[in-house]
PDB file of C-alpha atoms in Angstrom:
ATOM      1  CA  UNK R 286     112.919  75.505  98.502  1.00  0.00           C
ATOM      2  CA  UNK R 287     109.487  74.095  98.321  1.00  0.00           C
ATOM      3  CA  UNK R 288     106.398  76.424  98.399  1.00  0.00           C
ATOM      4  CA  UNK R 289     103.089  76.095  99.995  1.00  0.00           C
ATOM      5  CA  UNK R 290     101.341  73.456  99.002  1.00  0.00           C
ATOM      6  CA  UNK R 291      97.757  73.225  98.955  1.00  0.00           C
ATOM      7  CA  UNK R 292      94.887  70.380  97.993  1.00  0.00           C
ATOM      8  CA  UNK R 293      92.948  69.943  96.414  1.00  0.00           C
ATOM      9  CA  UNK R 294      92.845  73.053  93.672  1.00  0.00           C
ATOM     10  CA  UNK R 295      89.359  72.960  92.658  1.00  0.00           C
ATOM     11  CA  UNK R 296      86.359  71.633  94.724  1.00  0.00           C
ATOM     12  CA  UNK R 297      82.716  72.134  93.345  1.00  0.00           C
ATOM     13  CA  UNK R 298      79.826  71.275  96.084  1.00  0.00           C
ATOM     14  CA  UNK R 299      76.484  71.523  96.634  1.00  0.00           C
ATOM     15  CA  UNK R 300      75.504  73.579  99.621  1.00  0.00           C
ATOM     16  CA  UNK R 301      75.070  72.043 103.268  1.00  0.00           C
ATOM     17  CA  UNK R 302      77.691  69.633 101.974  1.00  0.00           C
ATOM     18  CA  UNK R 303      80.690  69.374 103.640  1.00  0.00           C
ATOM     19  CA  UNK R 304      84.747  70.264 102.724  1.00  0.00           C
ATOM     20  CA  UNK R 305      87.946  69.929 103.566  1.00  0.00           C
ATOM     21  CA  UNK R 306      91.499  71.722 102.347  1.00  0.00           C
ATOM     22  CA  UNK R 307      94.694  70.634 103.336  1.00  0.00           C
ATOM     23  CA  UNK R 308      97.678  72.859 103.099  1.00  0.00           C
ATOM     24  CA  UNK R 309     101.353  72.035 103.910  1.00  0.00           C
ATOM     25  CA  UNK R 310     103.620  74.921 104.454  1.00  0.00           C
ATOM     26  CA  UNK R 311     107.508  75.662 104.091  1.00  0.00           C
ATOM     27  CA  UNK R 312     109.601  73.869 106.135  1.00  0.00           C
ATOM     28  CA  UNK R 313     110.532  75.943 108.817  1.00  0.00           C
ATOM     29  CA  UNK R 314     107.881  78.534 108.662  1.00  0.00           C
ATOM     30  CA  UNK R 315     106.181  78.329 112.157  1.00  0.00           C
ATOM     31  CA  UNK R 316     103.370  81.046 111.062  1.00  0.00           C
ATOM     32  CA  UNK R 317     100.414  79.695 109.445  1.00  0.00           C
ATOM     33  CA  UNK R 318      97.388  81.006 108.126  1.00  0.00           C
ATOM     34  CA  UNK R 319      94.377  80.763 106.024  1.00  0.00           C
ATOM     35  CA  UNK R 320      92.708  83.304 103.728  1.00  0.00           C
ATOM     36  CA  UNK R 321      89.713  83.111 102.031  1.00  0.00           C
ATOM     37  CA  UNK R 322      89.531  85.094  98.789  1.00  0.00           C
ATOM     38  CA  UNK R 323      86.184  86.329  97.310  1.00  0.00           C
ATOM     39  CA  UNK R 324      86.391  86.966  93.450  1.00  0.00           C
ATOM     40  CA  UNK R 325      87.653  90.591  93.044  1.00  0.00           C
ATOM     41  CA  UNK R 326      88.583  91.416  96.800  1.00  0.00           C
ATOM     42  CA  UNK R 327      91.649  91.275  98.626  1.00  0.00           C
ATOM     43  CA  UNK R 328      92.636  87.958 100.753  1.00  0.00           C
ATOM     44  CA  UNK R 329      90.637  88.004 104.002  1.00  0.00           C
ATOM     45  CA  UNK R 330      92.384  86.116 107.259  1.00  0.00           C
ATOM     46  CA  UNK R 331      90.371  83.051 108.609  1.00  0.00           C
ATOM     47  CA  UNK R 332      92.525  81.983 111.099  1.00  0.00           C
ATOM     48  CA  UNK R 333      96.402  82.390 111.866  1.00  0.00           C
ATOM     49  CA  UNK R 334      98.394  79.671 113.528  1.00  0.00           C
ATOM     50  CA  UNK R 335     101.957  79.721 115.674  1.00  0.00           C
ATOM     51  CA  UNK R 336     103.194  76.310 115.377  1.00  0.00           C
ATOM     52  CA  UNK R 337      99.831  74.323 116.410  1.00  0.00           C
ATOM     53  CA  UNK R 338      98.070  76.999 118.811  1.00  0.00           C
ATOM     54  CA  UNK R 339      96.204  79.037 117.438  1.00  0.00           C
ATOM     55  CA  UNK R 340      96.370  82.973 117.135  1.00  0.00           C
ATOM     56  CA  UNK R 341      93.820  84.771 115.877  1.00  0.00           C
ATOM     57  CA  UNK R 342      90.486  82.967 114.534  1.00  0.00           C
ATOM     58  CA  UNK R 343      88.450  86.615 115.432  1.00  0.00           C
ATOM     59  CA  UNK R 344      87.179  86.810 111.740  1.00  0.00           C
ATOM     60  CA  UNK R 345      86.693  82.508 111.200  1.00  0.00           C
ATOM     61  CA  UNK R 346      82.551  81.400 111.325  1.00  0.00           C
ATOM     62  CA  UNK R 347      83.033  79.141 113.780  1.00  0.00           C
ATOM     63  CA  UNK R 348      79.741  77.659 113.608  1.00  0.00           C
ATOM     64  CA  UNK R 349      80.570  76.100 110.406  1.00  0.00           C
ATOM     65  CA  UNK R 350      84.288  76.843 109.774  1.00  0.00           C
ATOM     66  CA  UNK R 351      86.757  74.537 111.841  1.00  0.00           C
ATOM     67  CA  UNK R 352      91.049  74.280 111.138  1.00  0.00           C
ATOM     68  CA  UNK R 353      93.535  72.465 112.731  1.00  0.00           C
ATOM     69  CA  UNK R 354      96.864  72.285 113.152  1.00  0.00           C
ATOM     70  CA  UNK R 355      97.829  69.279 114.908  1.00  0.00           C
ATOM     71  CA  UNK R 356     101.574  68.363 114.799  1.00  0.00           C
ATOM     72  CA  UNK R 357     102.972  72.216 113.913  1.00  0.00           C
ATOM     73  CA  UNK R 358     103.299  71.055 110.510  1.00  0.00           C
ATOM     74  CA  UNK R 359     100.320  70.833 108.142  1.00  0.00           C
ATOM     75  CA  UNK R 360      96.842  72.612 108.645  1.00  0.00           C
ATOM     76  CA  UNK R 361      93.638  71.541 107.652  1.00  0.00           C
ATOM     77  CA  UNK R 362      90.236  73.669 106.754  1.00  0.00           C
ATOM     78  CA  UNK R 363      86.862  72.289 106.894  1.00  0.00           C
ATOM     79  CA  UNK R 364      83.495  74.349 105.980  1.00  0.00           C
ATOM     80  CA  UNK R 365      80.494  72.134 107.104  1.00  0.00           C
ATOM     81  CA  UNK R 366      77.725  72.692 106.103  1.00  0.00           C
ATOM     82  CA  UNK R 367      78.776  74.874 102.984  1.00  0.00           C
ATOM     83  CA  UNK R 368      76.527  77.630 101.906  1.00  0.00           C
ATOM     84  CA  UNK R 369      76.471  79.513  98.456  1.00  0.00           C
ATOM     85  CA  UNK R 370      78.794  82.703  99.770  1.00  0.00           C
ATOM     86  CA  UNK R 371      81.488  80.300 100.652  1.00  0.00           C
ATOM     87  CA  UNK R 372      82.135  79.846  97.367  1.00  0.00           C
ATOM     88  CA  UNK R 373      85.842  81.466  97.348  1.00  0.00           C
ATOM     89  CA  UNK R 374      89.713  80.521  96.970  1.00  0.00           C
ATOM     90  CA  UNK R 375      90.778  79.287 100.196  1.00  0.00           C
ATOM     91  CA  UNK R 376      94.483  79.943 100.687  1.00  0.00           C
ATOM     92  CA  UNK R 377      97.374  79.202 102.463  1.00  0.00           C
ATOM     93  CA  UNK R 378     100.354  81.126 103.697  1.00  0.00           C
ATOM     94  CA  UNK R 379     103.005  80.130 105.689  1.00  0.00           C
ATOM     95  CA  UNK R 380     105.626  82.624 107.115  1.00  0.00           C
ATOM     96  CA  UNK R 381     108.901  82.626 109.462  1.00  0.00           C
ATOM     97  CA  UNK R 382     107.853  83.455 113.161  1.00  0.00           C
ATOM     98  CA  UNK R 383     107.549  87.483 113.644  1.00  0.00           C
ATOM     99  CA  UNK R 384     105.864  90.697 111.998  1.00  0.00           C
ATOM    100  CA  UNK R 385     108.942  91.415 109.507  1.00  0.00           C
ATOM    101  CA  UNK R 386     108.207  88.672 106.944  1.00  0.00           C
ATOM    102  CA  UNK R 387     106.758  88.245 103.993  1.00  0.00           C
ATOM    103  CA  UNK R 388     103.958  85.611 103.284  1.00  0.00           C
ATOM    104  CA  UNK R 389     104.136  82.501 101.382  1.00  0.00           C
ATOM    105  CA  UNK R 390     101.069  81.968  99.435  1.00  0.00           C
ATOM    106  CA  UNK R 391      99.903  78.939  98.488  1.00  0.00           C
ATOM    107  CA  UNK R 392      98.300  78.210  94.837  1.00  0.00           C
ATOM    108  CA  UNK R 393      94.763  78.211  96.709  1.00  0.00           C
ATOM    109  CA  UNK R 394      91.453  76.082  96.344  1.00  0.00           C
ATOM    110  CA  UNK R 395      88.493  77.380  94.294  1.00  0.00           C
ATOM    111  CA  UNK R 396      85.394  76.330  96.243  1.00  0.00           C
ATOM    112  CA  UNK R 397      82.378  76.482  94.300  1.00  0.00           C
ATOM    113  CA  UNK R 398      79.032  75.588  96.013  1.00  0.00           C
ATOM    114  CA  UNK R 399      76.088  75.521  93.976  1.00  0.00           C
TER     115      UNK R 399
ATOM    116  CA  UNK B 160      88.583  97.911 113.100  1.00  0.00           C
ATOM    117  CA  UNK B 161      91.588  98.835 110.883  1.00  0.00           C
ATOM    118  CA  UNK B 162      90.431  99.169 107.597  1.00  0.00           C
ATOM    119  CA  UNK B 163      92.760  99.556 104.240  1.00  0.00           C
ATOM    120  CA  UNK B 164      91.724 101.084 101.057  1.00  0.00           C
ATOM    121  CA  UNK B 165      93.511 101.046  97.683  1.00  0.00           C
ATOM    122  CA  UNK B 166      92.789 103.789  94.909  1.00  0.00           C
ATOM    123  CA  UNK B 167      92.255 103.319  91.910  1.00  0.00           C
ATOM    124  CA  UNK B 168      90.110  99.989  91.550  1.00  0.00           C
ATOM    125  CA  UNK B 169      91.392  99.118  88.203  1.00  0.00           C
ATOM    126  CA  UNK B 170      93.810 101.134  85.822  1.00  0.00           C
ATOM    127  CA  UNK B 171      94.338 100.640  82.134  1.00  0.00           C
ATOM    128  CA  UNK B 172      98.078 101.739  80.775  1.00  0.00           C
ATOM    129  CA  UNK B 173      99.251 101.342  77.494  1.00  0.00           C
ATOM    130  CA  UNK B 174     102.313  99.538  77.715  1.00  0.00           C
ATOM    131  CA  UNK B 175     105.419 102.271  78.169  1.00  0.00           C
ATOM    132  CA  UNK B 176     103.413 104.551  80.349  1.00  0.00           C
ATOM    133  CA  UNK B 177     103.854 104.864  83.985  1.00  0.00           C
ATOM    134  CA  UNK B 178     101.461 103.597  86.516  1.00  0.00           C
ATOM    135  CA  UNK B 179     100.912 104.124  90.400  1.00  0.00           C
ATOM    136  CA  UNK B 180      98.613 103.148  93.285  1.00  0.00           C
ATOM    137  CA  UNK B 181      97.746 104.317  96.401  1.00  0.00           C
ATOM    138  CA  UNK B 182      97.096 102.226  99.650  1.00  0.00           C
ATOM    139  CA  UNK B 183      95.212 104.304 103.004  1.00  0.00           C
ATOM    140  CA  UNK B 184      94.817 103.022 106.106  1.00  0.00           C
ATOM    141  CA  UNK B 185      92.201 104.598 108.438  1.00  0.00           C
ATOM    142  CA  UNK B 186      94.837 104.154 111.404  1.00  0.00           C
ATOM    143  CA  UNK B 187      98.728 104.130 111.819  1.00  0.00           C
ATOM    144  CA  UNK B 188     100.597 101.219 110.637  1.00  0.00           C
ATOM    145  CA  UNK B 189     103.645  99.317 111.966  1.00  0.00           C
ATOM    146  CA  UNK B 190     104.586  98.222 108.784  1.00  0.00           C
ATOM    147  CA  UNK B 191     103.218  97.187 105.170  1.00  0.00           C
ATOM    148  CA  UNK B 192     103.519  95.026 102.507  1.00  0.00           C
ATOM    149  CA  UNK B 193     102.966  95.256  98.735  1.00  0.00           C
ATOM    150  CA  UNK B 194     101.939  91.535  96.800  1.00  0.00           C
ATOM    151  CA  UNK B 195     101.540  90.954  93.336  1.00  0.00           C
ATOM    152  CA  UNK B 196      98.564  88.979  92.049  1.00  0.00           C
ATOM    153  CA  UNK B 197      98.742  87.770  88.464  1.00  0.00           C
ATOM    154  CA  UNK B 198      95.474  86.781  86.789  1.00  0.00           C
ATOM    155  CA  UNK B 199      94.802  83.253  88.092  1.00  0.00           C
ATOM    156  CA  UNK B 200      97.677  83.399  90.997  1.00  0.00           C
ATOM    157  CA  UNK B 201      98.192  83.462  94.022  1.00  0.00           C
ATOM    158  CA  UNK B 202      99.596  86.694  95.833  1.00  0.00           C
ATOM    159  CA  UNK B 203     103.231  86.988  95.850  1.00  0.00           C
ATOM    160  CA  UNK B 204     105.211  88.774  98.215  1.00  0.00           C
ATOM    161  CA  UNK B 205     107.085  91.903  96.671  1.00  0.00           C
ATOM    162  CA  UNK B 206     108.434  94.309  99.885  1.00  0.00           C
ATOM    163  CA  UNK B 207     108.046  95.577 103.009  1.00  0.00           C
ATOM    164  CA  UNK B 208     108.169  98.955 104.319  1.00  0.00           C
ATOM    165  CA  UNK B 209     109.121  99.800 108.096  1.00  0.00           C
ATOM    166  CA  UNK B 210     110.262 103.551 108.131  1.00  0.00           C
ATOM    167  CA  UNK B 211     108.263 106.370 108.321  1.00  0.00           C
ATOM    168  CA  UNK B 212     108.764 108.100 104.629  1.00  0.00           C
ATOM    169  CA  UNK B 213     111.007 105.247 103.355  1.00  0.00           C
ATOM    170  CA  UNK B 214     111.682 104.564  99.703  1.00  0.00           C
ATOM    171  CA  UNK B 215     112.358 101.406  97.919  1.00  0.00           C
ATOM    172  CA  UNK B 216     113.149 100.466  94.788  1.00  0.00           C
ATOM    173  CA  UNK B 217     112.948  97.383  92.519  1.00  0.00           C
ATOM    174  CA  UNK B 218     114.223  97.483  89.214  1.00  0.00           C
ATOM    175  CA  UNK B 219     111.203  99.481  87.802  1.00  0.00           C
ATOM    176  CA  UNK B 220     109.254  99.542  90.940  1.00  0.00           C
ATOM    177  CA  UNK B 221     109.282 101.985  93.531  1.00  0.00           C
ATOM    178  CA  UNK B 222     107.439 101.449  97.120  1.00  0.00           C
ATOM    179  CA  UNK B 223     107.134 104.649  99.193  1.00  0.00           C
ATOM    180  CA  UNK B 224     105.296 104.515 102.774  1.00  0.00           C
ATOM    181  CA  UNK B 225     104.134 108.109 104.207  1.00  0.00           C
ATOM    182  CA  UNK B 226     105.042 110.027 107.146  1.00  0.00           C
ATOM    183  CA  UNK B 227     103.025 109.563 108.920  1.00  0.00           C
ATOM    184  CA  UNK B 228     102.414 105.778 108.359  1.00  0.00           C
ATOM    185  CA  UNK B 229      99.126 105.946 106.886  1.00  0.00           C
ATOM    186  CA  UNK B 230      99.674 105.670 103.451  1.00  0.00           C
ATOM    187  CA  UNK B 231     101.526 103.868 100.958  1.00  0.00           C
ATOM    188  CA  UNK B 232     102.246 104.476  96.966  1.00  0.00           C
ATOM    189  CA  UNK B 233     103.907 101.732  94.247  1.00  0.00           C
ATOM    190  CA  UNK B 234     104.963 103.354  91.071  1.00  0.00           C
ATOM    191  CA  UNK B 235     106.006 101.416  88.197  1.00  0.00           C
ATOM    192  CA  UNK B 236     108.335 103.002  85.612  1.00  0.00           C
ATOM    193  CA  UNK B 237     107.251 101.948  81.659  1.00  0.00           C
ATOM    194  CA  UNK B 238     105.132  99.474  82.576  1.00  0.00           C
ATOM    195  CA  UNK B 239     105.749  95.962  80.634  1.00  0.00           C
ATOM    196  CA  UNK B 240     102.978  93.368  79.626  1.00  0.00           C
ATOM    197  CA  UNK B 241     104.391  90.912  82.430  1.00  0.00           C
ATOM    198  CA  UNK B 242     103.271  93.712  85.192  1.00  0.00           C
ATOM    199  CA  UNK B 243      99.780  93.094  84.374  1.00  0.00           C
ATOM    200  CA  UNK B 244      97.761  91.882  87.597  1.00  0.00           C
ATOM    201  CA  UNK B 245      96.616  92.617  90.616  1.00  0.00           C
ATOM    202  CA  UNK B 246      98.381  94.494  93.446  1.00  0.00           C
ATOM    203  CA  UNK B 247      97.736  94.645  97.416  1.00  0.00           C
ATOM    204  CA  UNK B 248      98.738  96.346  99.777  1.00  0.00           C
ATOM    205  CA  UNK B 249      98.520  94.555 103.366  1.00  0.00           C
ATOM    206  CA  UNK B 250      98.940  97.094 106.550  1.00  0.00           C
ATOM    207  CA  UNK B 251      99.825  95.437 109.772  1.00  0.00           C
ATOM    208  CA  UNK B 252      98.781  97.681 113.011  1.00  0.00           C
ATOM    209  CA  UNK B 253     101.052  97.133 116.473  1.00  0.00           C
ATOM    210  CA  UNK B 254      99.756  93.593 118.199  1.00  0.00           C
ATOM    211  CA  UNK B 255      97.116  93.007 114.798  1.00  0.00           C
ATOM    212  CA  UNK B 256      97.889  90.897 111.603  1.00  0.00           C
ATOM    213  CA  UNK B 257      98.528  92.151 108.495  1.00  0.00           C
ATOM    214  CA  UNK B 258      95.080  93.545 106.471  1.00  0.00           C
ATOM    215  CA  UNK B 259      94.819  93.583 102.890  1.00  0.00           C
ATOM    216  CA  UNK B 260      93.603  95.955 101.016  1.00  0.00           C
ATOM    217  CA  UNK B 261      90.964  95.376  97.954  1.00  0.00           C
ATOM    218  CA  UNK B 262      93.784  95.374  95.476  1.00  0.00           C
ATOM    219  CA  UNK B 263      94.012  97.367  92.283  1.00  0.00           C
ATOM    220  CA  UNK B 264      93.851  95.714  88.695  1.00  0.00           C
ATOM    221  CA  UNK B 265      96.508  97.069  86.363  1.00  0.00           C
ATOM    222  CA  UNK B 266      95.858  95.924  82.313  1.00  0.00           C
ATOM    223  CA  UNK B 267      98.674  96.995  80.102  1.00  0.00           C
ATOM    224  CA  UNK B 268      97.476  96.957  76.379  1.00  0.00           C
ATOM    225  CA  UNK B 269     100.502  95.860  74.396  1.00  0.00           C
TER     226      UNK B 269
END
């Protein structure tokens, strides 16, 4: 099957600039989320969708961060404006509906705001 | 909130020895899962644990998760240059999602 995938893989900006990341998951997998990843830490949820509602967004800056998830299908993640400690890898996982599954990673995108 | 914690940080092995880490959570977990990072990846999904004090093994690998559901271990038997990366534990707490720990960094020198 297909994996996760994810655009664009590298994205270098200059902060209060604006980004988006687009991620498609598995077909199928009504659990999405999105992870940001600071160099030498563990993956840190941003925001967890069930088909296009939205589940958790508790740990997502929402006065810069913004996803959607329109049509159940593919997600997008926008940082605007961009500061320097959003510099990251921004991934996406998709999973099957339910606590007993593993996540689907995505091959991420390396944000770099300078 | 729930936090998880993963000893040790990094761990060298020359290639042959064993190797293990050790994933706490500060509160009791549903369940947990163990992914594999390799340099430049993306996390990959290895297993999940359910059971209190259940033991699972892959090939070389073998996932235990406590008693009481606080803790988890991975051990890996003669460790081989391709088990170089990182590894995470995530622990999921009843109605939460899944939190990841910081991930240990395993080197094997060949």
């Amino acid at each position: 099957e297909a994996g996760v995938a994810q655009s664009p893989r590298y994205k270098i900006i200059e902060k209060r600039q604006s980004v988006a990341f687009w991620c498609n998951p598995i077909s199928g997998h009504a659990t999405l989320y999105w992870y940001q990843q600071i160099l030498g830490q563990g993956p840190k949820l941003l925001i967890q969708f069930q088909n296009n509602g939205v589940v958790d967004d508790s740990q997502l800056p929402k006065d810069r961060f913004s996803a959607e998830r329109l049509k159940g299908v593919d997600s997008t993640l926008k940082i605007q404006p961009a500061k320097l400690e959003d510099s990251a890898v921004y991934l996406c996982a998709s999973s099957l509906e339910g606590v007993n599954y593993g996540y689907t990673f995505g091959s991420g995108t390396r944000l770099t705001v300078v | 909130g729930q936090q998880v914690m993963q000893i040790p940080q990094y761990q060298h092995v020359q290639e042959g020895e064993d190797f293990t880490t050790y994933c706490n959570s500060s509160t009791t977990l549903s369940n947990i899962q163990w992914y594999k990072q390799r340099p430049g990846g993306h996390p990959v999904f290895l297993i999940q644990l359910v059971k209190s004090g259940e033991v699972k093994k892959q090939k070389r690998l073998t996932f235990q998760f406590g008693e009481a559901k606080k803790n988890s271990s991975l051990h890996i038997t003669a460790t081989q240059t391709t088990d170089v990366g990182t590894y995470f534990c995530a622990g999921h707490n009843y109605g939460q999602n899944f939190v990841f720990g910081p991930g240990t960094r395993l080197s094997v020198l060949p």
